[in-house]
Amino acid sequence: MPSSTDSLLQHRAFVQFWFARIASGFGFQMLSVAVAWQIYAITGRALDLGLIGLVQFFPSVLLALPAGHVADQFERRRVVLLGQVVEWCAIVLLALLSFLHGIDELGILALVFVISTAKAFESPSMSSLLPALVPPAVLPRAVAVSGSAFQMAMVLGPAVGGLLYVAGPGVVYATAAGLYLIAATLMALLRYEQAPPKREPATLKSLFAGVHFIRERKDVLGVISLDLFAVLFGGATALLPIFARDILHTGPWGLGLLRAAPAVGALLMSFWLARHDLTRRVGMIMFGSVAGFGVATLVFALSSWMWLSLLALFAAGAFDMVSMVIRGSMVQLDTPDAMRGRVNAVNSIFINTSNQLGEFESGLAAAWLGAVGAVVLGGVGTLVVVGAWMAMFPTLRRRQRLHLEPEAIEAAEDAGAKTL
């Protein structure tokens, strides 16, 4: 039995997975920057930037349930590999057409749609791979380190993409394609440490099994819905340009610092969590972290000093990483492997919806209350959600460990078997 003190570096499959995620994450962030700048350079219309989000949003939500079903019916590594190969082909085409000056707005959006469709199928399988790569005892640290790959890409990817864009969008796309090729190669060479389960035949009932399973498992429902409403009310990212210019009286460089601060906080916290296990009172730690996120949001809303605003956003990112690791570990550990793809797919719907609706809520509230009032409302709303969820999910509040007790594991497997 592996101990919780095992080093993640001892698990070769996880190391390959981490580097593959770093490569594809950097490539995607660079791609996102280049696509936005290129479309705006072609059309000069700010509205067209919103179309980029639209063509990414629809595949991620509409295909989530089928993608989760695919993740539980087919070998997940191959699903991820196929998705990355399709994305690589689309990025190569973007690079070639950009070098040849033969691409327009519709062409870019069409290829972004292809990439988003492939990513919609890739994501649930990617999220469900982790438990097959490390023993359950080190899964929480694996989730934290995996999250650090995403945060590193968020912090550095746009900056690298912006620097390379000086040489032209084709250079950015070519570099992103190279990174995706590295990721796909690592994924092709990946070997499981834990044997994957036997797949059950597909049925219409099994397509919606993830929804039924989450409804039956109160702890899973609690952590997923907590993420939905906390992000829905607590996000201030969409309003950062207003705070930068009108409240903190800074320029584009200041806006860049404000955008980077939460990711830096999350990244540093992920490094700490990778070296320290959460072994007791994880339910209260999770609720406390979400509450800390809400308080940090309030501090940011009321600050008129740049240093305090940066510190508040840094703290918000760190608190969010703690709650994300706990939530992610609980969902993985509470869910039987045969159900993980579909459960992660439902979770992705919640995350994507909360991010999109959170930005809309922030913009709408800002139109009514002003930017400061909107973010204050969001911070207070987050604290209210924490209090309500602590009352509605008492077992989650009292939960001591990330791992389920043996009888709870058996109950989860029974619930999964009934919905397959």
PDB file of C-alpha atoms in Angstrom, residues 57-347:
ATOM      1  CA  PHE A  57     -19.033  28.164 -25.174  1.00  0.00           C
ATOM      2  CA  PHE A  58     -21.557  26.208 -27.223  1.00  0.00           C
ATOM      3  CA  PRO A  59     -19.443  23.070 -27.841  1.00  0.00           C
ATOM      4  CA  SER A  60     -18.239  22.992 -24.221  1.00  0.00           C
ATOM      5  CA  VAL A  61     -21.810  22.972 -22.863  1.00  0.00           C
ATOM      6  CA  LEU A  62     -23.809  21.163 -25.565  1.00  0.00           C
ATOM      7  CA  LEU A  63     -21.294  18.334 -25.972  1.00  0.00           C
ATOM      8  CA  ALA A  64     -20.433  17.889 -22.298  1.00  0.00           C
ATOM      9  CA  LEU A  65     -22.783  14.952 -21.594  1.00  0.00           C
ATOM     10  CA  PRO A  66     -21.887  13.011 -24.775  1.00  0.00           C
ATOM     11  CA  ALA A  67     -18.195  13.707 -24.103  1.00  0.00           C
ATOM     12  CA  GLY A  68     -18.516  12.348 -20.558  1.00  0.00           C
ATOM     13  CA  HIS A  69     -20.227   9.267 -21.950  1.00  0.00           C
ATOM     14  CA  VAL A  70     -17.369   8.777 -24.408  1.00  0.00           C
ATOM     15  CA  ALA A  71     -14.867   9.102 -21.542  1.00  0.00           C
ATOM     16  CA  ASP A  72     -16.572   6.239 -19.696  1.00  0.00           C
ATOM     17  CA  GLN A  73     -17.083   4.044 -22.768  1.00  0.00           C
ATOM     18  CA  PHE A  74     -13.680   4.269 -24.426  1.00  0.00           C
ATOM     19  CA  GLU A  75     -10.053   4.257 -23.355  1.00  0.00           C
ATOM     20  CA  ARG A  76      -9.535   7.757 -21.938  1.00  0.00           C
ATOM     21  CA  ARG A  77      -5.926   8.182 -22.988  1.00  0.00           C
ATOM     22  CA  ARG A  78      -6.917   7.586 -26.606  1.00  0.00           C
ATOM     23  CA  VAL A  79      -9.811  10.040 -26.371  1.00  0.00           C
ATOM     24  CA  VAL A  80      -7.419  12.722 -25.056  1.00  0.00           C
ATOM     25  CA  LEU A  81      -4.876  11.855 -27.745  1.00  0.00           C
ATOM     26  CA  LEU A  82      -7.464  12.032 -30.528  1.00  0.00           C
ATOM     27  CA  GLY A  83      -8.714  15.400 -29.249  1.00  0.00           C
ATOM     28  CA  GLN A  84      -5.195  16.818 -29.143  1.00  0.00           C
ATOM     29  CA  VAL A  85      -4.426  15.564 -32.648  1.00  0.00           C
ATOM     30  CA  VAL A  86      -7.563  17.254 -34.026  1.00  0.00           C
ATOM     31  CA  GLU A  87      -6.642  20.477 -32.203  1.00  0.00           C
ATOM     32  CA  TRP A  88      -3.087  20.230 -33.559  1.00  0.00           C
ATOM     33  CA  CYS A  89      -4.375  19.889 -37.137  1.00  0.00           C
ATOM     34  CA  ALA A  90      -6.589  22.968 -36.750  1.00  0.00           C
ATOM     35  CA  ILE A  91      -3.733  25.007 -35.244  1.00  0.00           C
ATOM     36  CA  VAL A  92      -1.372  23.965 -38.062  1.00  0.00           C
ATOM     37  CA  LEU A  93      -3.996  25.128 -40.555  1.00  0.00           C
ATOM     38  CA  LEU A  94      -4.273  28.454 -38.703  1.00  0.00           C
ATOM     39  CA  ALA A  95      -0.492  28.849 -38.941  1.00  0.00           C
ATOM     40  CA  LEU A  96      -0.313  27.988 -42.653  1.00  0.00           C
ATOM     41  CA  LEU A  97      -3.198  30.284 -43.627  1.00  0.00           C
ATOM     42  CA  SER A  98      -1.741  33.115 -41.525  1.00  0.00           C
ATOM     43  CA  PHE A  99       1.694  32.777 -43.130  1.00  0.00           C
ATOM     44  CA  LEU A 100       0.031  32.801 -46.567  1.00  0.00           C
ATOM     45  CA  HIS A 101      -2.252  35.756 -45.616  1.00  0.00           C
ATOM     46  CA  GLY A 102      -5.224  33.660 -46.719  1.00  0.00           C
ATOM     47  CA  ILE A 103      -7.457  33.727 -43.658  1.00  0.00           C
ATOM     48  CA  ASP A 104     -10.376  35.915 -42.607  1.00  0.00           C
ATOM     49  CA  GLU A 105     -12.550  36.275 -39.530  1.00  0.00           C
ATOM     50  CA  LEU A 106     -14.942  33.456 -40.460  1.00  0.00           C
ATOM     51  CA  GLY A 107     -12.058  31.099 -41.156  1.00  0.00           C
ATOM     52  CA  ILE A 108     -10.499  31.795 -37.772  1.00  0.00           C
ATOM     53  CA  LEU A 109     -13.822  31.331 -35.958  1.00  0.00           C
ATOM     54  CA  ALA A 110     -14.500  28.087 -37.836  1.00  0.00           C
ATOM     55  CA  LEU A 111     -11.141  26.648 -36.794  1.00  0.00           C
ATOM     56  CA  VAL A 112     -11.649  27.852 -33.212  1.00  0.00           C
ATOM     57  CA  PHE A 113     -14.980  26.007 -33.263  1.00  0.00           C
ATOM     58  CA  VAL A 114     -13.193  22.818 -34.387  1.00  0.00           C
ATOM     59  CA  ILE A 115     -10.626  23.225 -31.600  1.00  0.00           C
ATOM     60  CA  SER A 116     -13.369  23.843 -29.021  1.00  0.00           C
ATOM     61  CA  THR A 117     -15.320  20.794 -30.180  1.00  0.00           C
ATOM     62  CA  ALA A 118     -12.241  18.581 -29.841  1.00  0.00           C
ATOM     63  CA  LYS A 119     -11.452  20.095 -26.442  1.00  0.00           C
ATOM     64  CA  ALA A 120     -15.030  19.423 -25.286  1.00  0.00           C
ATOM     65  CA  PHE A 121     -14.360  15.697 -25.762  1.00  0.00           C
ATOM     66  CA  GLU A 122     -10.800  15.881 -24.476  1.00  0.00           C
ATOM     67  CA  SER A 123     -11.534  17.625 -21.153  1.00  0.00           C
ATOM     68  CA  PRO A 124     -13.672  15.003 -19.311  1.00  0.00           C
ATOM     69  CA  SER A 125     -11.253  12.235 -20.287  1.00  0.00           C
ATOM     70  CA  MET A 126      -8.269  14.348 -19.240  1.00  0.00           C
ATOM     71  CA  SER A 127      -9.872  15.122 -15.855  1.00  0.00           C
ATOM     72  CA  SER A 128     -10.707  11.453 -15.322  1.00  0.00           C
ATOM     73  CA  LEU A 129      -7.195  10.181 -16.083  1.00  0.00           C
ATOM     74  CA  LEU A 130      -5.550  11.229 -12.811  1.00  0.00           C
ATOM     75  CA  PRO A 131      -6.871   8.381 -10.587  1.00  0.00           C
ATOM     76  CA  ALA A 132      -5.378   5.863 -13.034  1.00  0.00           C
ATOM     77  CA  LEU A 133      -1.939   7.480 -12.805  1.00  0.00           C
ATOM     78  CA  VAL A 134      -1.348   7.653  -9.021  1.00  0.00           C
ATOM     79  CA  PRO A 135      -2.495   5.733  -5.924  1.00  0.00           C
ATOM     80  CA  PRO A 136      -5.501   7.182  -4.064  1.00  0.00           C
ATOM     81  CA  ALA A 137      -3.268   8.236  -1.139  1.00  0.00           C
ATOM     82  CA  VAL A 138      -1.449  10.852  -3.232  1.00  0.00           C
ATOM     83  CA  LEU A 139      -4.358  11.888  -5.469  1.00  0.00           C
ATOM     84  CA  PRO A 140      -5.012  15.210  -3.621  1.00  0.00           C
ATOM     85  CA  ARG A 141      -1.390  16.257  -4.164  1.00  0.00           C
ATOM     86  CA  ALA A 142      -1.624  15.128  -7.773  1.00  0.00           C
ATOM     87  CA  VAL A 143      -4.708  17.346  -8.209  1.00  0.00           C
ATOM     88  CA  ALA A 144      -2.776  20.295  -6.722  1.00  0.00           C
ATOM     89  CA  VAL A 145       0.264  19.775  -8.949  1.00  0.00           C
ATOM     90  CA  SER A 146      -1.954  19.251 -11.979  1.00  0.00           C
ATOM     91  CA  GLY A 147      -3.665  22.535 -11.128  1.00  0.00           C
ATOM     92  CA  SER A 148      -0.265  24.226 -10.985  1.00  0.00           C
ATOM     93  CA  ALA A 149       0.257  23.306 -14.647  1.00  0.00           C
ATOM     94  CA  PHE A 150      -2.934  25.174 -15.537  1.00  0.00           C
ATOM     95  CA  GLN A 151      -1.971  28.192 -13.430  1.00  0.00           C
ATOM     96  CA  MET A 152       1.530  28.358 -14.925  1.00  0.00           C
ATOM     97  CA  ALA A 153      -0.005  28.356 -18.387  1.00  0.00           C
ATOM     98  CA  MET A 154      -2.451  31.094 -17.329  1.00  0.00           C
ATOM     99  CA  VAL A 155       0.350  33.289 -15.952  1.00  0.00           C
ATOM    100  CA  LEU A 156       3.026  32.833 -18.620  1.00  0.00           C
ATOM    101  CA  GLY A 157       1.197  31.636 -21.744  1.00  0.00           C
ATOM    102  CA  PRO A 158      -0.464  34.952 -22.699  1.00  0.00           C
ATOM    103  CA  ALA A 159       2.766  36.874 -22.078  1.00  0.00           C
ATOM    104  CA  VAL A 160       4.820  34.530 -24.283  1.00  0.00           C
ATOM    105  CA  GLY A 161       2.097  34.586 -26.938  1.00  0.00           C
ATOM    106  CA  GLY A 162       2.031  38.380 -26.869  1.00  0.00           C
ATOM    107  CA  LEU A 163       5.803  38.613 -27.309  1.00  0.00           C
ATOM    108  CA  LEU A 164       5.816  36.141 -30.211  1.00  0.00           C
ATOM    109  CA  TYR A 165       2.930  37.973 -31.879  1.00  0.00           C
ATOM    110  CA  VAL A 166       5.384  40.769 -32.680  1.00  0.00           C
ATOM    111  CA  ALA A 167       6.734  38.389 -35.345  1.00  0.00           C
ATOM    112  CA  GLY A 168       3.188  37.691 -36.611  1.00  0.00           C
ATOM    113  CA  PRO A 169       0.243  35.436 -35.687  1.00  0.00           C
ATOM    114  CA  GLY A 170       1.632  32.590 -37.793  1.00  0.00           C
ATOM    115  CA  VAL A 171       4.659  32.358 -35.489  1.00  0.00           C
ATOM    116  CA  VAL A 172       2.403  32.079 -32.429  1.00  0.00           C
ATOM    117  CA  TYR A 173       0.270  29.381 -34.070  1.00  0.00           C
ATOM    118  CA  ALA A 174       3.348  27.444 -35.210  1.00  0.00           C
ATOM    119  CA  THR A 175       4.778  27.520 -31.684  1.00  0.00           C
ATOM    120  CA  ALA A 176       1.446  26.431 -30.220  1.00  0.00           C
ATOM    121  CA  ALA A 177       1.298  23.597 -32.758  1.00  0.00           C
ATOM    122  CA  GLY A 178       4.762  22.465 -31.660  1.00  0.00           C
ATOM    123  CA  LEU A 179       3.653  22.426 -28.029  1.00  0.00           C
ATOM    124  CA  TYR A 180       0.536  20.422 -28.902  1.00  0.00           C
ATOM    125  CA  LEU A 181       2.704  17.933 -30.783  1.00  0.00           C
ATOM    126  CA  ILE A 182       4.828  17.466 -27.656  1.00  0.00           C
ATOM    127  CA  ALA A 183       1.673  16.969 -25.560  1.00  0.00           C
ATOM    128  CA  ALA A 184       0.236  14.424 -27.994  1.00  0.00           C
ATOM    129  CA  THR A 185       3.519  12.499 -28.100  1.00  0.00           C
ATOM    130  CA  LEU A 186       3.694  12.317 -24.306  1.00  0.00           C
ATOM    131  CA  MET A 187       0.068  11.199 -24.184  1.00  0.00           C
ATOM    132  CA  ALA A 188       0.708   8.487 -26.793  1.00  0.00           C
ATOM    133  CA  LEU A 189       3.536   7.096 -24.618  1.00  0.00           C
ATOM    134  CA  LEU A 190       1.506   7.260 -21.391  1.00  0.00           C
ATOM    135  CA  ARG A 191       0.966   4.007 -19.492  1.00  0.00           C
ATOM    136  CA  TYR A 192      -1.550   3.553 -16.659  1.00  0.00           C
ATOM    137  CA  GLU A 193      -0.394   2.766 -13.142  1.00  0.00           C
ATOM    138  CA  GLN A 194      -3.862   1.668 -11.993  1.00  0.00           C
ATOM    139  CA  ALA A 195      -5.718  -0.706 -14.310  1.00  0.00           C
ATOM    140  CA  PRO A 196      -8.813   0.895 -15.923  1.00  0.00           C
ATOM    141  CA  PRO A 197     -12.137  -0.857 -15.259  1.00  0.00           C
ATOM    142  CA  LYS A 198     -14.133  -2.884 -17.737  1.00  0.00           C
ATOM    143  CA  ARG A 199     -16.473  -0.662 -19.730  1.00  0.00           C
ATOM    144  CA  GLU A 200     -20.208  -1.293 -19.665  1.00  0.00           C
ATOM    145  CA  PRO A 201     -22.387  -1.220 -22.833  1.00  0.00           C
ATOM    146  CA  ALA A 202     -23.729   2.209 -23.759  1.00  0.00           C
ATOM    147  CA  THR A 203     -27.421   2.952 -23.247  1.00  0.00           C
ATOM    148  CA  LEU A 204     -29.555   6.074 -23.271  1.00  0.00           C
ATOM    149  CA  LYS A 205     -29.899   5.751 -19.507  1.00  0.00           C
ATOM    150  CA  SER A 206     -26.144   5.646 -19.059  1.00  0.00           C
ATOM    151  CA  LEU A 207     -25.805   8.931 -20.994  1.00  0.00           C
ATOM    152  CA  PHE A 208     -27.529  10.773 -18.127  1.00  0.00           C
ATOM    153  CA  ALA A 209     -26.092   8.562 -15.389  1.00  0.00           C
ATOM    154  CA  GLY A 210     -23.703  11.292 -14.240  1.00  0.00           C
ATOM    155  CA  VAL A 211     -26.619  13.625 -13.475  1.00  0.00           C
ATOM    156  CA  HIS A 212     -28.444  10.916 -11.496  1.00  0.00           C
ATOM    157  CA  PHE A 213     -25.296   9.938  -9.601  1.00  0.00           C
ATOM    158  CA  ILE A 214     -24.577  13.530  -8.534  1.00  0.00           C
ATOM    159  CA  ARG A 215     -28.169  13.942  -7.391  1.00  0.00           C
ATOM    160  CA  GLU A 216     -27.846  10.829  -5.181  1.00  0.00           C
ATOM    161  CA  ARG A 217     -24.415  11.694  -3.764  1.00  0.00           C
ATOM    162  CA  LYS A 218     -25.027  14.723  -1.538  1.00  0.00           C
ATOM    163  CA  ASP A 219     -21.357  15.525  -0.941  1.00  0.00           C
ATOM    164  CA  VAL A 220     -20.607  15.533  -4.675  1.00  0.00           C
ATOM    165  CA  LEU A 221     -23.694  17.656  -5.344  1.00  0.00           C
ATOM    166  CA  GLY A 222     -22.631  20.035  -2.582  1.00  0.00           C
ATOM    167  CA  VAL A 223     -19.072  20.655  -3.823  1.00  0.00           C
ATOM    168  CA  ILE A 224     -20.099  21.017  -7.482  1.00  0.00           C
ATOM    169  CA  SER A 225     -22.992  23.392  -6.770  1.00  0.00           C
ATOM    170  CA  LEU A 226     -20.858  25.372  -4.295  1.00  0.00           C
ATOM    171  CA  ASP A 227     -18.378  26.021  -7.089  1.00  0.00           C
ATOM    172  CA  LEU A 228     -21.190  27.081  -9.430  1.00  0.00           C
ATOM    173  CA  PHE A 229     -22.699  29.697  -7.118  1.00  0.00           C
ATOM    174  CA  ALA A 230     -19.434  30.928  -5.570  1.00  0.00           C
ATOM    175  CA  VAL A 231     -17.993  31.659  -9.024  1.00  0.00           C
ATOM    176  CA  LEU A 232     -21.321  33.063 -10.222  1.00  0.00           C
ATOM    177  CA  PHE A 233     -21.378  35.686  -7.463  1.00  0.00           C
ATOM    178  CA  GLY A 234     -17.703  36.111  -6.618  1.00  0.00           C
ATOM    179  CA  GLY A 235     -15.980  36.843  -9.913  1.00  0.00           C
ATOM    180  CA  ALA A 236     -14.471  40.302 -10.436  1.00  0.00           C
ATOM    181  CA  THR A 237     -12.264  39.444 -13.427  1.00  0.00           C
ATOM    182  CA  ALA A 238     -14.641  40.838 -16.048  1.00  0.00           C
ATOM    183  CA  LEU A 239     -14.560  44.267 -14.362  1.00  0.00           C
ATOM    184  CA  LEU A 240     -10.784  44.550 -13.927  1.00  0.00           C
ATOM    185  CA  PRO A 241     -10.362  47.045 -16.809  1.00  0.00           C
ATOM    186  CA  ILE A 242     -12.772  49.434 -15.034  1.00  0.00           C
ATOM    187  CA  PHE A 243     -10.919  49.103 -11.719  1.00  0.00           C
ATOM    188  CA  ALA A 244      -7.548  49.552 -13.417  1.00  0.00           C
ATOM    189  CA  ARG A 245      -8.453  52.743 -15.279  1.00  0.00           C
ATOM    190  CA  ASP A 246     -11.108  54.478 -13.200  1.00  0.00           C
ATOM    191  CA  ILE A 247     -10.395  53.432  -9.610  1.00  0.00           C
ATOM    192  CA  LEU A 248      -6.705  52.543  -9.391  1.00  0.00           C
ATOM    193  CA  HIS A 249      -5.729  55.017 -12.131  1.00  0.00           C
ATOM    194  CA  THR A 250      -3.234  52.737 -13.820  1.00  0.00           C
ATOM    195  CA  GLY A 251      -2.538  51.743 -17.413  1.00  0.00           C
ATOM    196  CA  PRO A 252      -2.337  48.490 -19.388  1.00  0.00           C
ATOM    197  CA  TRP A 253       0.693  47.348 -17.382  1.00  0.00           C
ATOM    198  CA  GLY A 254      -1.367  47.675 -14.190  1.00  0.00           C
ATOM    199  CA  LEU A 255      -4.223  45.734 -15.738  1.00  0.00           C
ATOM    200  CA  GLY A 256      -1.743  42.987 -16.603  1.00  0.00           C
ATOM    201  CA  LEU A 257      -0.593  42.846 -12.978  1.00  0.00           C
ATOM    202  CA  LEU A 258      -4.185  42.694 -11.740  1.00  0.00           C
ATOM    203  CA  ARG A 259      -4.991  39.828 -14.112  1.00  0.00           C
ATOM    204  CA  ALA A 260      -1.843  37.927 -13.111  1.00  0.00           C
ATOM    205  CA  ALA A 261      -2.225  38.333  -9.332  1.00  0.00           C
ATOM    206  CA  PRO A 262      -4.918  35.630  -8.772  1.00  0.00           C
ATOM    207  CA  ALA A 263      -3.023  33.140 -10.935  1.00  0.00           C
ATOM    208  CA  VAL A 264       0.224  33.815  -9.046  1.00  0.00           C
ATOM    209  CA  GLY A 265      -1.552  33.266  -5.716  1.00  0.00           C
ATOM    210  CA  ALA A 266      -3.099  30.039  -6.993  1.00  0.00           C
ATOM    211  CA  LEU A 267       0.201  28.830  -8.417  1.00  0.00           C
ATOM    212  CA  LEU A 268       2.153  29.372  -5.185  1.00  0.00           C
ATOM    213  CA  MET A 269      -0.629  27.764  -3.137  1.00  0.00           C
ATOM    214  CA  SER A 270      -0.623  24.741  -5.479  1.00  0.00           C
ATOM    215  CA  PHE A 271       3.098  24.271  -4.763  1.00  0.00           C
ATOM    216  CA  TRP A 272       2.397  24.336  -1.015  1.00  0.00           C
ATOM    217  CA  LEU A 273      -0.483  21.877  -1.322  1.00  0.00           C
ATOM    218  CA  ALA A 274       1.709  19.541  -3.373  1.00  0.00           C
ATOM    219  CA  ARG A 275       3.985  19.167  -0.315  1.00  0.00           C
ATOM    220  CA  HIS A 276       1.359  19.116   2.458  1.00  0.00           C
ATOM    221  CA  ASP A 277      -1.543  16.702   2.809  1.00  0.00           C
ATOM    222  CA  LEU A 278      -4.975  17.826   3.982  1.00  0.00           C
ATOM    223  CA  THR A 279      -5.765  15.144   6.554  1.00  0.00           C
ATOM    224  CA  ARG A 280      -8.511  16.532   8.793  1.00  0.00           C
ATOM    225  CA  ARG A 281     -11.520  18.889   8.821  1.00  0.00           C
ATOM    226  CA  VAL A 282     -11.417  19.161   5.032  1.00  0.00           C
ATOM    227  CA  GLY A 283     -15.075  20.188   4.868  1.00  0.00           C
ATOM    228  CA  MET A 284     -14.556  23.229   7.077  1.00  0.00           C
ATOM    229  CA  ILE A 285     -11.279  24.065   5.341  1.00  0.00           C
ATOM    230  CA  MET A 286     -13.133  24.090   2.022  1.00  0.00           C
ATOM    231  CA  PHE A 287     -15.927  26.316   3.320  1.00  0.00           C
ATOM    232  CA  GLY A 288     -13.382  28.563   5.038  1.00  0.00           C
ATOM    233  CA  SER A 289     -11.432  28.909   1.793  1.00  0.00           C
ATOM    234  CA  VAL A 290     -14.517  29.903  -0.187  1.00  0.00           C
ATOM    235  CA  ALA A 291     -15.389  32.401   2.569  1.00  0.00           C
ATOM    236  CA  GLY A 292     -11.813  33.724   2.392  1.00  0.00           C
ATOM    237  CA  PHE A 293     -12.298  34.153  -1.350  1.00  0.00           C
ATOM    238  CA  GLY A 294     -15.422  36.222  -0.630  1.00  0.00           C
ATOM    239  CA  VAL A 295     -13.636  38.413   1.949  1.00  0.00           C
ATOM    240  CA  ALA A 296     -10.705  38.970  -0.446  1.00  0.00           C
ATOM    241  CA  THR A 297     -13.219  39.988  -3.108  1.00  0.00           C
ATOM    242  CA  LEU A 298     -14.718  42.564  -0.720  1.00  0.00           C
ATOM    243  CA  VAL A 299     -11.269  43.952   0.109  1.00  0.00           C
ATOM    244  CA  PHE A 300     -10.504  44.306  -3.593  1.00  0.00           C
ATOM    245  CA  ALA A 301     -13.841  46.043  -4.215  1.00  0.00           C
ATOM    246  CA  LEU A 302     -13.231  48.650  -1.511  1.00  0.00           C
ATOM    247  CA  SER A 303      -9.517  49.222  -2.158  1.00  0.00           C
ATOM    248  CA  SER A 304      -8.210  52.327  -3.856  1.00  0.00           C
ATOM    249  CA  TRP A 305      -4.537  51.374  -3.467  1.00  0.00           C
ATOM    250  CA  MET A 306      -2.796  49.278  -6.110  1.00  0.00           C
ATOM    251  CA  TRP A 307      -0.736  47.262  -3.627  1.00  0.00           C
ATOM    252  CA  LEU A 308      -3.807  46.336  -1.567  1.00  0.00           C
ATOM    253  CA  SER A 309      -5.792  45.396  -4.672  1.00  0.00           C
ATOM    254  CA  LEU A 310      -2.965  43.144  -5.852  1.00  0.00           C
ATOM    255  CA  LEU A 311      -2.715  41.549  -2.405  1.00  0.00           C
ATOM    256  CA  ALA A 312      -6.488  40.941  -2.301  1.00  0.00           C
ATOM    257  CA  LEU A 313      -6.483  39.310  -5.750  1.00  0.00           C
ATOM    258  CA  PHE A 314      -3.429  37.245  -4.790  1.00  0.00           C
ATOM    259  CA  ALA A 315      -5.258  36.016  -1.671  1.00  0.00           C
ATOM    260  CA  ALA A 316      -8.423  35.308  -3.680  1.00  0.00           C
ATOM    261  CA  GLY A 317      -6.416  33.105  -6.064  1.00  0.00           C
ATOM    262  CA  ALA A 318      -4.740  31.258  -3.178  1.00  0.00           C
ATOM    263  CA  PHE A 319      -8.049  30.630  -1.360  1.00  0.00           C
ATOM    264  CA  ASP A 320      -9.660  29.486  -4.603  1.00  0.00           C
ATOM    265  CA  MET A 321      -6.855  26.974  -5.198  1.00  0.00           C
ATOM    266  CA  VAL A 322      -7.370  25.394  -1.753  1.00  0.00           C
ATOM    267  CA  SER A 323     -11.098  24.968  -2.312  1.00  0.00           C
ATOM    268  CA  MET A 324     -10.495  23.770  -5.889  1.00  0.00           C
ATOM    269  CA  VAL A 325      -8.094  21.025  -4.762  1.00  0.00           C
ATOM    270  CA  ILE A 326     -10.489  19.850  -2.054  1.00  0.00           C
ATOM    271  CA  ARG A 327     -13.497  19.937  -4.393  1.00  0.00           C
ATOM    272  CA  GLY A 328     -11.614  18.225  -7.209  1.00  0.00           C
ATOM    273  CA  SER A 329     -10.250  15.509  -4.925  1.00  0.00           C
ATOM    274  CA  MET A 330     -13.657  14.837  -3.381  1.00  0.00           C
ATOM    275  CA  VAL A 331     -15.328  14.500  -6.769  1.00  0.00           C
ATOM    276  CA  GLN A 332     -12.623  12.101  -7.979  1.00  0.00           C
ATOM    277  CA  LEU A 333     -12.466  10.023  -4.799  1.00  0.00           C
ATOM    278  CA  ASP A 334     -16.228   9.861  -4.210  1.00  0.00           C
ATOM    279  CA  THR A 335     -16.956   8.736  -7.762  1.00  0.00           C
ATOM    280  CA  PRO A 336     -16.410   5.155  -9.007  1.00  0.00           C
ATOM    281  CA  ASP A 337     -13.974   5.072 -11.918  1.00  0.00           C
ATOM    282  CA  ALA A 338     -16.618   3.808 -14.336  1.00  0.00           C
ATOM    283  CA  MET A 339     -18.617   7.000 -13.671  1.00  0.00           C
ATOM    284  CA  ARG A 340     -15.825   9.597 -13.573  1.00  0.00           C
ATOM    285  CA  GLY A 341     -16.092  10.719 -17.187  1.00  0.00           C
ATOM    286  CA  ARG A 342     -19.793  11.511 -16.967  1.00  0.00           C
ATOM    287  CA  VAL A 343     -19.524  13.118 -13.526  1.00  0.00           C
ATOM    288  CA  ASN A 344     -16.592  15.281 -14.679  1.00  0.00           C
ATOM    289  CA  ALA A 345     -18.614  16.223 -17.761  1.00  0.00           C
ATOM    290  CA  VAL A 346     -21.501  17.461 -15.593  1.00  0.00           C
ATOM    291  CA  ASN A 347     -18.961  19.278 -13.424  1.00  0.00           C
TER     292      ASN A 347
END
